[in-house]
Coordinates of C-alpha atoms in Angstrom, one line a residue:
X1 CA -8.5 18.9 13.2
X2 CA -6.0 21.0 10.8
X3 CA -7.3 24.0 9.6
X4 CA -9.1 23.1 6.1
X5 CA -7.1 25.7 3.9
X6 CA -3.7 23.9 5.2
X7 CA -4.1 21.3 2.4
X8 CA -2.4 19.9 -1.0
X9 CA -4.2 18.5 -3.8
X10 CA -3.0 16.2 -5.5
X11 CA -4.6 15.2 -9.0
X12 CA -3.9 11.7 -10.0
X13 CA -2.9 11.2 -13.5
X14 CA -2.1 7.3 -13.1
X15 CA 1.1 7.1 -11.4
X16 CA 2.1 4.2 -9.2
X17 CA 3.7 6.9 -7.2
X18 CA 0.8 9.2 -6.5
X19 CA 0.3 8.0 -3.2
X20 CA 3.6 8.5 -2.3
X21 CA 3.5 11.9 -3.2
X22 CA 0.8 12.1 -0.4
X23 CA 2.6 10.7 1.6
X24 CA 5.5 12.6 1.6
X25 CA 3.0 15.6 2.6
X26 CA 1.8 13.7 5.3
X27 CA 5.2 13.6 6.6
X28 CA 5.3 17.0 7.0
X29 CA 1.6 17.0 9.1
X30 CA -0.2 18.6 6.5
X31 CA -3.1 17.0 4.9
X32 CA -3.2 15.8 1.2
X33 CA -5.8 14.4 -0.7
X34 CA -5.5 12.4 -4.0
X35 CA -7.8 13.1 -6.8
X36 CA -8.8 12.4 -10.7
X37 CA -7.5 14.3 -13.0
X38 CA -10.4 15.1 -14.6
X39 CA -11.9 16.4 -11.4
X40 CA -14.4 19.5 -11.9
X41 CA -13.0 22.7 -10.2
X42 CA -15.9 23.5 -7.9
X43 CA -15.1 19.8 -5.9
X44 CA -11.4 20.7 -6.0
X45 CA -12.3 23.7 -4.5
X46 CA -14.4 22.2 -1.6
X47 CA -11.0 21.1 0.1
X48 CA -10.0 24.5 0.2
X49 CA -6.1 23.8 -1.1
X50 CA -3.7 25.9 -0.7
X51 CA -1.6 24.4 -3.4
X52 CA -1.5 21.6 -6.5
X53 CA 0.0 18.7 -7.5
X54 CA -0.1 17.0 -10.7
X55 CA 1.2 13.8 -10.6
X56 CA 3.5 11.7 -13.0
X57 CA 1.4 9.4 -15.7
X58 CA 2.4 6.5 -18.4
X59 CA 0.9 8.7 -21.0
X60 CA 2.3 11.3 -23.5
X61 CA 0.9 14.8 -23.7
X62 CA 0.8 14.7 -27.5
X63 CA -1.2 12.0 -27.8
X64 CA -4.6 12.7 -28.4
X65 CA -6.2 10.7 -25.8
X66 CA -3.9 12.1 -23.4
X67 CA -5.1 12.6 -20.0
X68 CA -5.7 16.3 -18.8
X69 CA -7.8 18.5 -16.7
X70 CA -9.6 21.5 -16.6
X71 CA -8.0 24.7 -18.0
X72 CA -9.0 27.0 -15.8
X73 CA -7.4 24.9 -13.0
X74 CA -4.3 27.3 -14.3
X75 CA -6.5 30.5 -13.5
X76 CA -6.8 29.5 -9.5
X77 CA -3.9 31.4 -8.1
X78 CA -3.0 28.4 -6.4
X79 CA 1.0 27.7 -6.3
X80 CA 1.3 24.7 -8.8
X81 CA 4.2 21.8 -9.0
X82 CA 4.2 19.1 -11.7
X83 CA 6.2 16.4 -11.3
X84 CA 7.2 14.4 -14.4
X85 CA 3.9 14.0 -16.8
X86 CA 2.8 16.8 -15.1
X87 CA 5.6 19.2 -15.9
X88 CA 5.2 17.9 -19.5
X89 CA 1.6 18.8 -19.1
X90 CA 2.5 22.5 -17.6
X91 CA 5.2 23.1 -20.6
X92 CA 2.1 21.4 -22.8
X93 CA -0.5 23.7 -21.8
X94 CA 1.4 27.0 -22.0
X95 CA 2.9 26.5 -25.4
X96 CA 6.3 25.2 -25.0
X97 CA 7.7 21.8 -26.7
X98 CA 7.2 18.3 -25.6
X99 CA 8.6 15.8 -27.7
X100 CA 10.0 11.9 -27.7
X101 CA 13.8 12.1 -26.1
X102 CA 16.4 10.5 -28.0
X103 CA 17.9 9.4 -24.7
X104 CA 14.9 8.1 -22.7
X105 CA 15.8 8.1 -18.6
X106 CA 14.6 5.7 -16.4
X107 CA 16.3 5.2 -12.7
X108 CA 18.8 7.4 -11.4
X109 CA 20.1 10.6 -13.1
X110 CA 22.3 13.3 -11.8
X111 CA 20.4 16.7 -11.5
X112 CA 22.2 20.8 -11.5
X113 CA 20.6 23.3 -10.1
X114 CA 20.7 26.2 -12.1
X115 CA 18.2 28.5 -9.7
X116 CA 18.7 27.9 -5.7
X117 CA 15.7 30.0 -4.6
X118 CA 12.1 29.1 -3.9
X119 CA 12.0 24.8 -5.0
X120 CA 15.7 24.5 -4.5
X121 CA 16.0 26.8 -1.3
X122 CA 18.3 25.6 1.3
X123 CA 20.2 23.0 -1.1
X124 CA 22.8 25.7 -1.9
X125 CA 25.3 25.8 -4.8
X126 CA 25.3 21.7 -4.0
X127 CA 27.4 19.2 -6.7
X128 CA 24.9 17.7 -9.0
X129 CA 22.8 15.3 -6.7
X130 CA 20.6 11.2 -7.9
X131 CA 17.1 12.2 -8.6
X132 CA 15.0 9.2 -10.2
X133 CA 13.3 9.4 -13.8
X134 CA 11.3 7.7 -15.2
X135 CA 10.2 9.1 -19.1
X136 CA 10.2 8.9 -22.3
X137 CA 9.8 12.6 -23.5
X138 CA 11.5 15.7 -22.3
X139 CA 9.9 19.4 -22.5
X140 CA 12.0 20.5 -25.7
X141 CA 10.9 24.0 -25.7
X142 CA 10.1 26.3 -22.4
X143 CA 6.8 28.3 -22.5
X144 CA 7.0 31.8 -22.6
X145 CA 7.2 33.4 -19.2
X146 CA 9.3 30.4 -18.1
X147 CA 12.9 30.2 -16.6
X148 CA 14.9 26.6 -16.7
X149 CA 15.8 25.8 -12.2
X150 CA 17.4 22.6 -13.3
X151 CA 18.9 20.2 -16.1
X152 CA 20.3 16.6 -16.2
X153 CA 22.9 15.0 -18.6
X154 CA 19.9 13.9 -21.2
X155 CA 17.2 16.5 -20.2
X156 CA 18.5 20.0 -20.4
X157 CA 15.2 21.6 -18.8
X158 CA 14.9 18.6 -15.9
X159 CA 13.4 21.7 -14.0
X160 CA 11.8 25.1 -14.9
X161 CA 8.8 27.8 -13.0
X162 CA 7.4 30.4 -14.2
X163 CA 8.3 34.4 -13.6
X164 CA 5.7 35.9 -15.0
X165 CA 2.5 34.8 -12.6
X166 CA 1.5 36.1 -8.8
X167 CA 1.4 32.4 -7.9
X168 CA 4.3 30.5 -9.3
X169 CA 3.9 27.5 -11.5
X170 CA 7.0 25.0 -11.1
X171 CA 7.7 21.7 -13.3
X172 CA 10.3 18.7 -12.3
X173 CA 10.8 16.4 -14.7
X174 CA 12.2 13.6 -11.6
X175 CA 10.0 12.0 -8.8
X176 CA 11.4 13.3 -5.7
X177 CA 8.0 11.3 -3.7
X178 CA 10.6 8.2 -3.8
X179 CA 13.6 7.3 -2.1
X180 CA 15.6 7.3 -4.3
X181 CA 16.1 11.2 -5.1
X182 CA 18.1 12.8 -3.1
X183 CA 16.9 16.1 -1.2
X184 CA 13.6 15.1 -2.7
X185 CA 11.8 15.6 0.7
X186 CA 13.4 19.3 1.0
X187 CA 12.1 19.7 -2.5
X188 CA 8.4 19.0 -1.4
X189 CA 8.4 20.6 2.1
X190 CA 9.6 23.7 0.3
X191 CA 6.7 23.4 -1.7
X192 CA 4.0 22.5 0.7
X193 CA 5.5 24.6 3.5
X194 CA 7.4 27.5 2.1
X195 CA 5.4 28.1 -0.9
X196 CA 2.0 27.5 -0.5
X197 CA 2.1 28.5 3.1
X198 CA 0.7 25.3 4.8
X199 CA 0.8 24.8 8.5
X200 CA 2.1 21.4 9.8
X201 CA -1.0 20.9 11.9
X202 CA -2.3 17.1 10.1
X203 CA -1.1 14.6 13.1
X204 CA -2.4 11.2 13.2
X205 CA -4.3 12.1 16.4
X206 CA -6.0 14.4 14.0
X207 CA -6.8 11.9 12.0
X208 CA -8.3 9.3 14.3
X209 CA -11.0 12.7 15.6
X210 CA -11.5 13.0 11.5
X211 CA -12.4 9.3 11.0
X212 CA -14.1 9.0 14.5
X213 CA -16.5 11.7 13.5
X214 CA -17.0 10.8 9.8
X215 CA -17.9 6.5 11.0
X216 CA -20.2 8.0 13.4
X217 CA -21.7 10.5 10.4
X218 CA -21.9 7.3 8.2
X219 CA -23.7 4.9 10.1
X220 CA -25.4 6.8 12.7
X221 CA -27.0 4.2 15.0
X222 CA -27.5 1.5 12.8
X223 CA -25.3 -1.7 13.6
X224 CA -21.8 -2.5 11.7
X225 CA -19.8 -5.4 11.3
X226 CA -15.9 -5.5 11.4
X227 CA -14.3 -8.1 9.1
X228 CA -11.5 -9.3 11.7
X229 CA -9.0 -11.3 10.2
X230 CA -6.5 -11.3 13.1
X231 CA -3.5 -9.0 11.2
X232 CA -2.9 -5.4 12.0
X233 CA -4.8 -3.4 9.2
X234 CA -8.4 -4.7 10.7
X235 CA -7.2 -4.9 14.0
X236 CA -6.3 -1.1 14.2
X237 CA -9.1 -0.8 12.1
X238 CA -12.0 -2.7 14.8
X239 CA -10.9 -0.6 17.6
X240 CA -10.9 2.6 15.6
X241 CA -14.3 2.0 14.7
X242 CA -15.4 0.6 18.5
X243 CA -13.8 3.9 19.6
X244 CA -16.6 6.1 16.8
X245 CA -19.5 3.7 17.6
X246 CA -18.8 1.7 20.9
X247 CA -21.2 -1.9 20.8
X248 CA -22.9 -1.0 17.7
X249 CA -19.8 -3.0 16.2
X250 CA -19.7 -6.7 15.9
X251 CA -16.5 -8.2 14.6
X252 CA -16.8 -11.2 12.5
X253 CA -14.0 -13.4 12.4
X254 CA -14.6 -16.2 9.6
X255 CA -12.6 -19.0 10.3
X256 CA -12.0 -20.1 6.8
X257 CA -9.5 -23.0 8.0
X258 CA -6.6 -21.0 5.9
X259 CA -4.8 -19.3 9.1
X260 CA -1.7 -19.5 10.7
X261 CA -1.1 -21.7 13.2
X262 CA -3.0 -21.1 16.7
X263 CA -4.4 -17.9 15.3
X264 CA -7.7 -18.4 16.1
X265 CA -6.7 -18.8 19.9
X266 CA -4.7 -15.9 20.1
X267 CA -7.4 -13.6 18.6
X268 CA -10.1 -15.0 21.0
X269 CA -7.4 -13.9 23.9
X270 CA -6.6 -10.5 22.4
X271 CA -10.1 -8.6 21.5
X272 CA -12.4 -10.6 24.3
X273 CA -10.5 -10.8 26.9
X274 CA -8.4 -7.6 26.7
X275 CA -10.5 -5.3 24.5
X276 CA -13.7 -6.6 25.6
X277 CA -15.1 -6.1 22.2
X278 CA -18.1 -7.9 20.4
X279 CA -16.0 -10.5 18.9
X280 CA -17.9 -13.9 17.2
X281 CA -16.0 -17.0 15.4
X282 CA -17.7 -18.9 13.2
X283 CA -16.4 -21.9 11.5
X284 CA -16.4 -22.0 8.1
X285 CA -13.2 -23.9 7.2
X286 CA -14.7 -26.8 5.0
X287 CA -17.4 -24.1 3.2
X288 CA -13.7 -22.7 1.7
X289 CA -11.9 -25.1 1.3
X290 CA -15.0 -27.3 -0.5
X291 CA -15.0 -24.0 -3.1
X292 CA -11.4 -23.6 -3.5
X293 CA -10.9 -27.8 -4.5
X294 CA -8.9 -28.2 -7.4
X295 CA -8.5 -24.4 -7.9
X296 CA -4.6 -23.6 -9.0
X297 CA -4.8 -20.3 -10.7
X298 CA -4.2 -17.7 -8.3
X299 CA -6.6 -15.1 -9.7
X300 CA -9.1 -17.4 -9.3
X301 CA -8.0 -18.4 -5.3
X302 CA -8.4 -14.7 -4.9
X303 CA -11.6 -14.1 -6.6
X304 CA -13.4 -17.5 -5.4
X305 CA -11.8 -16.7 -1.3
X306 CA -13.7 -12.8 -1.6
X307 CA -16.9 -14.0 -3.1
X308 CA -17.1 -16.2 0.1
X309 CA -16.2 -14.1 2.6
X310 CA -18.8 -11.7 1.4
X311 CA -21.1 -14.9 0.8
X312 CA -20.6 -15.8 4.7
X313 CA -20.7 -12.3 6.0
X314 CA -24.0 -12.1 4.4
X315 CA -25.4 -15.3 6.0
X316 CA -23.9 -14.2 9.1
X317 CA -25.2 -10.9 9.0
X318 CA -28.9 -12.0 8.1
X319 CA -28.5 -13.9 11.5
X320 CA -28.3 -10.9 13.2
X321 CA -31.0 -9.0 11.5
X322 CA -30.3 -5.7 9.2
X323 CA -26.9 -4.8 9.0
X324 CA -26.0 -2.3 6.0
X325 CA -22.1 -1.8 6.9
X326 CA -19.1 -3.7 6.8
X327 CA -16.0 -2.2 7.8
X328 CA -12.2 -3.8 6.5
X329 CA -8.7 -2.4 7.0
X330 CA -8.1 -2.2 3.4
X331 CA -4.7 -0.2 2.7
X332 CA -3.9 1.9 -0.3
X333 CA -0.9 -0.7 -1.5
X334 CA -4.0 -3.2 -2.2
X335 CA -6.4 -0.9 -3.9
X336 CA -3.5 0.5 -6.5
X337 CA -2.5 -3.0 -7.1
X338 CA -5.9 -4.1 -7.9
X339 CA -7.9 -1.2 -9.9
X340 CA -6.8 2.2 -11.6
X341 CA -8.7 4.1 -8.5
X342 CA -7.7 7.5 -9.4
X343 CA -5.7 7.5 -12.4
X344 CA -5.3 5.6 -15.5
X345 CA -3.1 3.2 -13.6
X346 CA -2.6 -0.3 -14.4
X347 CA -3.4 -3.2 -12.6
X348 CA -0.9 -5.6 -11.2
X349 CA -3.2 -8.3 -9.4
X350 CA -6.2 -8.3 -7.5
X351 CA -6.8 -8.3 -3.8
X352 CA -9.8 -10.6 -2.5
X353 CA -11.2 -7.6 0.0
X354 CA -10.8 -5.1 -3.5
X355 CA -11.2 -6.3 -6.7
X356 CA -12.2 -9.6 -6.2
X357 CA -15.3 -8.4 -4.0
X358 CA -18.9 -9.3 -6.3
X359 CA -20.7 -6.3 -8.1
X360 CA -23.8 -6.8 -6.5
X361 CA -22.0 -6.4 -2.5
X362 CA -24.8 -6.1 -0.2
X363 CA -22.9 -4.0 2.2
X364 CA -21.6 -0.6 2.3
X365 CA -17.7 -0.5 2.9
X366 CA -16.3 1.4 5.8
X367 CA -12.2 1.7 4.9
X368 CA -10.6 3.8 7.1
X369 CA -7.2 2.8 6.0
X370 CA -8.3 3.1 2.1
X371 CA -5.4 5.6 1.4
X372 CA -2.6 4.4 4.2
X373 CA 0.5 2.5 3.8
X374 CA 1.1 -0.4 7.1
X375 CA 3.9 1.9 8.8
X376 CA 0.9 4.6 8.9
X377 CA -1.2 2.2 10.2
X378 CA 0.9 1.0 12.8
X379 CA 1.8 4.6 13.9
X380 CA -2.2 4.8 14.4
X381 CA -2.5 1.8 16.1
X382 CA 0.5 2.6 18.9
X383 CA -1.9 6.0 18.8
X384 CA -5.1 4.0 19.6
X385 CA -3.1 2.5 22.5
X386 CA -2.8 -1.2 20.9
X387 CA 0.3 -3.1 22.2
X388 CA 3.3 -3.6 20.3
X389 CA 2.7 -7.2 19.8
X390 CA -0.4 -6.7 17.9
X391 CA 0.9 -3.6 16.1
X392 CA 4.3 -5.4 14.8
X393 CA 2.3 -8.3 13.6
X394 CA 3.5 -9.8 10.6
X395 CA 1.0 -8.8 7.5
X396 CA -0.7 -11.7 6.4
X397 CA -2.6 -11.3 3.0
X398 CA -6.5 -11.6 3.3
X399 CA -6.8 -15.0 1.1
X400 CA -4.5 -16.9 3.7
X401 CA -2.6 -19.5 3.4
X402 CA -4.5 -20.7 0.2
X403 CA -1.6 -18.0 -1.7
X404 CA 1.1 -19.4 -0.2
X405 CA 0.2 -22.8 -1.3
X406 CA 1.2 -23.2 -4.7
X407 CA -1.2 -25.0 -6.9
X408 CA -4.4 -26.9 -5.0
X409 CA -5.3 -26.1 -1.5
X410 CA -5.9 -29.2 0.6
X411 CA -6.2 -30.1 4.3
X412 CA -3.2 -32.1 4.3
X413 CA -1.2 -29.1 2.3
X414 CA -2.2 -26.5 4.7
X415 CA -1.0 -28.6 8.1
X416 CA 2.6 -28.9 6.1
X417 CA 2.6 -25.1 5.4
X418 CA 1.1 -23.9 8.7
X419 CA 4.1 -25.9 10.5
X420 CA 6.6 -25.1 8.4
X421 CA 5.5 -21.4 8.8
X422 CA 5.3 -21.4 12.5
X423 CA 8.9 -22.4 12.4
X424 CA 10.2 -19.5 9.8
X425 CA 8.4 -16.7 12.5
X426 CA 9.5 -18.7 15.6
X427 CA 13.1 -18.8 14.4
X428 CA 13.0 -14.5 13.1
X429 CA 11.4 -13.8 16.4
X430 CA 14.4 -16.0 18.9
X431 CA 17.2 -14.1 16.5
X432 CA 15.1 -10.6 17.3
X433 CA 15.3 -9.5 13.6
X434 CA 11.0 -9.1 13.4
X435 CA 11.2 -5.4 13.4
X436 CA 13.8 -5.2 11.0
X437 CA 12.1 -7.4 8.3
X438 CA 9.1 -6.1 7.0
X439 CA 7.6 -9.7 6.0
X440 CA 8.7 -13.3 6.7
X441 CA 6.4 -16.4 5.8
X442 CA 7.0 -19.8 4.0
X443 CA 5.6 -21.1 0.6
X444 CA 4.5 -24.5 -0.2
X445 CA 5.3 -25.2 -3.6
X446 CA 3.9 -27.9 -6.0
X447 CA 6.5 -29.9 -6.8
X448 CA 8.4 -32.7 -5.3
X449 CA 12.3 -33.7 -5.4
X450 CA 14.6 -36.9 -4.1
X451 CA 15.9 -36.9 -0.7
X452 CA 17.8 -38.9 1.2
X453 CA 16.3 -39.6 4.7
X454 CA 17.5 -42.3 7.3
X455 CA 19.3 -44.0 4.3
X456 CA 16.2 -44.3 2.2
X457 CA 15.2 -42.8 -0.7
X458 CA 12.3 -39.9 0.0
X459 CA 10.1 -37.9 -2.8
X460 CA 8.6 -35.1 -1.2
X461 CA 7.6 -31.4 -1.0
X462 CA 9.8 -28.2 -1.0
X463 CA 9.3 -25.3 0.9
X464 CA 10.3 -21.7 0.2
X465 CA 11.3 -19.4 2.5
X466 CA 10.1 -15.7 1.9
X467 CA 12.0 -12.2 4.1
X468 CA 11.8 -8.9 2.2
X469 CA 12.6 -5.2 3.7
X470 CA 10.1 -2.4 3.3
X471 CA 8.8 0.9 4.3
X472 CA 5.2 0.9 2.7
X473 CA 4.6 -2.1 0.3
X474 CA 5.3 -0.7 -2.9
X475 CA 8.6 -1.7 -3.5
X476 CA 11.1 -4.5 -1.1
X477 CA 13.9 -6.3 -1.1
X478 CA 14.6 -9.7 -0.3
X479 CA 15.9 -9.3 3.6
X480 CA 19.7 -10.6 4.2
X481 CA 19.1 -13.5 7.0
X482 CA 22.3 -14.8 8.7
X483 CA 23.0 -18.0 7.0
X484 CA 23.0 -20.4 10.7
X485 CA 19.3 -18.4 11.2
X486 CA 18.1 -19.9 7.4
X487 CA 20.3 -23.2 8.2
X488 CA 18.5 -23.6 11.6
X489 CA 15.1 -23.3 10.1
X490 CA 15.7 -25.6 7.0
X491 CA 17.1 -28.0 9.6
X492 CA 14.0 -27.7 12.0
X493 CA 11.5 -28.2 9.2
X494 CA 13.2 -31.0 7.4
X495 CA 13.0 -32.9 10.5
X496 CA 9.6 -31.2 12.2
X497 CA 7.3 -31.3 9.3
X498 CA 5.9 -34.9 7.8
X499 CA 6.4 -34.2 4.5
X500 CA 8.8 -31.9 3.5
X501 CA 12.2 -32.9 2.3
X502 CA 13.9 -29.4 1.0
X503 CA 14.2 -25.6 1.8
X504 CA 15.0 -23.0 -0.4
X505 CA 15.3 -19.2 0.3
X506 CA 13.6 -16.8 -2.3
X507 CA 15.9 -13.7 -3.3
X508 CA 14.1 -11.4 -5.6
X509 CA 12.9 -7.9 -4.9
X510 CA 9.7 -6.2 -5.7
X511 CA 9.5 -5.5 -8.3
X512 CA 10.0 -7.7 -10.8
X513 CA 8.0 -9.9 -8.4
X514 CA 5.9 -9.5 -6.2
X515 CA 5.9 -9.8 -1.9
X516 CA 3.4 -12.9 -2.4
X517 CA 4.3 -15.6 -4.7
X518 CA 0.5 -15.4 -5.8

């Protein structure tokens, strides 16, 4: 376990970035932790932190319901950096000017250095280098005891710290958590590592002990159930928790009759046979599909599809006597979707094992994963000694196939779909491009066109085919497939699959739209 002073709070202001920011720390092995704002000081201070972060926000600081925090947060001595709402908020609290830009930035801007020491160190006297912006107003005004570091075309303090404190206070007005800003990884290890001291100890082995020993805290020696869906996030996630608690877990895997094809099979093989884990399958294909008849708005797919898992789980559970816990390999990228956890965040669409769980849940969750991105968990998993062919699984979304069916979810929808699928991964996997695309499926949509089929006229369905490149979730792009790979596939499903009579390849990026078409 890492030493409990080598960490970096992070409070949460309602970025959709925050996580990365933690991230990014990660990266570095030391540990981060993400939380409120509005947190009081004394819980900050029970995670000993050797340095803040306050993260970007959609607010303004002169508003007057602007988010804030506690005043005397400044009075710590703790080494401080706040990136975009957060440097407003620094500049804010200390009496400089914030105040609406007349020439808003958002995407990339070209950043000077004006001071090469302690944030900048190691960058040099470099040309102006891309950071990403993303606001509206600009600190004006420094603060007294402040210097300007940095400044872009539009915002002439893009950077400033202060030079008048024993711990230094420092203010970006950019997002170097993303990608896109260049030399924003040297930015934050100089932070984390060079100026608030932190040792890279935080490994993911480190992180298996920590959750081993708080599972084991949590439920003592009562019994738990896993919900196993057959993707990687619960998989890594049931044999983390049969590593903490051993046969007091049961993994439940409700057949819901939405799964790809031969799915059920292959997890049978996989966590009795190999793992030798408490593994039962119940059939409960026609209860979901009986509740989901007729159903075409996707909110409510998601909704109805998590009242019923939790609905069967308790059934199934009542079967087995008392059970209290349920354990899921929930990731971070569905929470922050789903519900401002944190922050005053906004919500984007909810996930059927998040926000579209009932009020009144009778179990107590067990999320390991809650505040992971997939390439984290997969890194865990190869740690946990789970072959590659389970770790590199393609992530299928909790409600199944009934969100990749556009429109009503019927029997004779789903055997279209699930063999139209099984030909997309079958066809990525012969051409060996499954580790280089983060997600490939096919979508059923609800329309029909004219064909022309054996010199007759046909009327029938379309499929889309779906490939996007990632690294966490957040943001992807639609993956570049060789044109004989997407021609080979149209070409095997026209003919394969009963039913369908067109392909078409979707090529937008997230955002504007999302991974899932629903």
């Amino acid at each position: 376990m890492p030493h409990p002073n080598d960490t970096i709070v992070i409070l949460d202001f309602g970025s959709q970035y925050t996580q990365l920011i933690a991230r990014r720390i990660r990266e570095f092995h030391i540990f981060s932790v993400i939380l409120p704002a509005h947190t009081p000081i004394a819980d900050i201070l029970t995670h000993q932190p050797r340095g803040l972060i306050l993260s970007g926000g959609p607010a303004s600081v002169t508003h007057a319901q602007a988010p804030s925090l506690d005043p005397g947060i400044f009075e710590l001595e703790l080494p401080i950096l706040g990136i975009c709402y957060g440097m407003q908020l620094l500049a804010h609290h200390f009496g400089g000017a914030v105040t609406p830009t007349t020439h808003r930035e958002f995407g990339r801007a070209e950043l000077e250095i004006d001071d090469t020491a302690d944030l900048f160190a190691g960058l040099g006297p470099t040309a102006p280098f891309l950071v990403w912006m993303s606001h509206g107003d600009s600190v004006e005004k420094l603060p007294v005891g402040f210097k300007k570091i940095g400044h872009t075309r539009h915002a002439p303090i893009a950077a400033m710290k202060s030079v008048q404190r024993s711990t230094p206070l420092f203010g970006i007005q950019f997002h170097p958590e993303v990608v896109h800003t260049q030399h924003g990884s040297t930015i934050l290890k100089n932070f984390a590592r060079h100026i608030c001291h932190c040792e890279p100890s935080w490994t993911m082995g480190s992180f298996i002990d920590n959750q081993v020993a708080s599972i084991r805290q949590t439920v003592g020696k009562e019994p738990v159930i896993c919900a196993l869906s057959g993707g990687v996030d619960s998989a890594v996630a049931a044999v983390l928790t049969h590593q903490a608690i051993g046969d007091q877990l049961t993994c439940l895997f409700i057949d819901n009759g939405l799964m790809r094809k031969d799915e059920v099979a292959q997890l049978q093989e996989v966590f009795n046979a190999t793992y030798h884990m408490r593994v039962r399958i119940m059939d409960h294909a026609r209860d979901f599909l009986s509740v989901l008849a007729r159903i075409t708005n996707p909110e409510q797919k998601r909704k109805i599809i998590g009242r019923q898992f939790i609905k069967v789980f308790e059934q199934e559970a009542r079967a087995m006597g008392t059970v209290n816990f349920l354990v899921q390999g929930t990731l971070y990228p569905d929470v922050i979707e789903s519900l401002s956890v944190k922050g005053p965040s906004a919500t984007i669409k909810t996930h059927h094992n998040v926000g579209g769980l009932p009020k009144r849940m009778k179990f107590r969750l067990i999320e390991p994963f809650r505040e992971l991105f997939k390439d984290e968990v997969r890194t865990l998993g190869l740690e946990l000694g789970l072959p590659e062919d389970i770790v590199w699984r393609q992530p299928f979304p909790g409600p199944g196939l009934a969100i990749r069916i556009m429109g009503a979810v019927t029997p004779e929808r789903l055997n279209i779909l699930r063999e139209a699928d099984a030909i997309v991964r079958e066809e990525i996997e012969r051409a060996q491009l499954h580790r280089s695309i983060w997600q490939f499926f096919a979508v059923l949509l609800p329309i029909k066109t004219v064909g022309v089929m054996g010199d007759q006229r046909t009327y029938e369905s379309v499929i889309a085919i779906r490939g996007v490149t990632s690294t966490d979730g957040m943001t992807a792009d639609w993956a570049v497939i060789p044109p004989d790979i997407l021609g080979r596939m149209s070409n095997r499903i026209i003919n394969e699959v009963r039913g369908i009579n067109r392909v078409v390849y979707d090529v937008s990026s997230k955002p504007p739209a999302t991974i899932e078409w629903e």
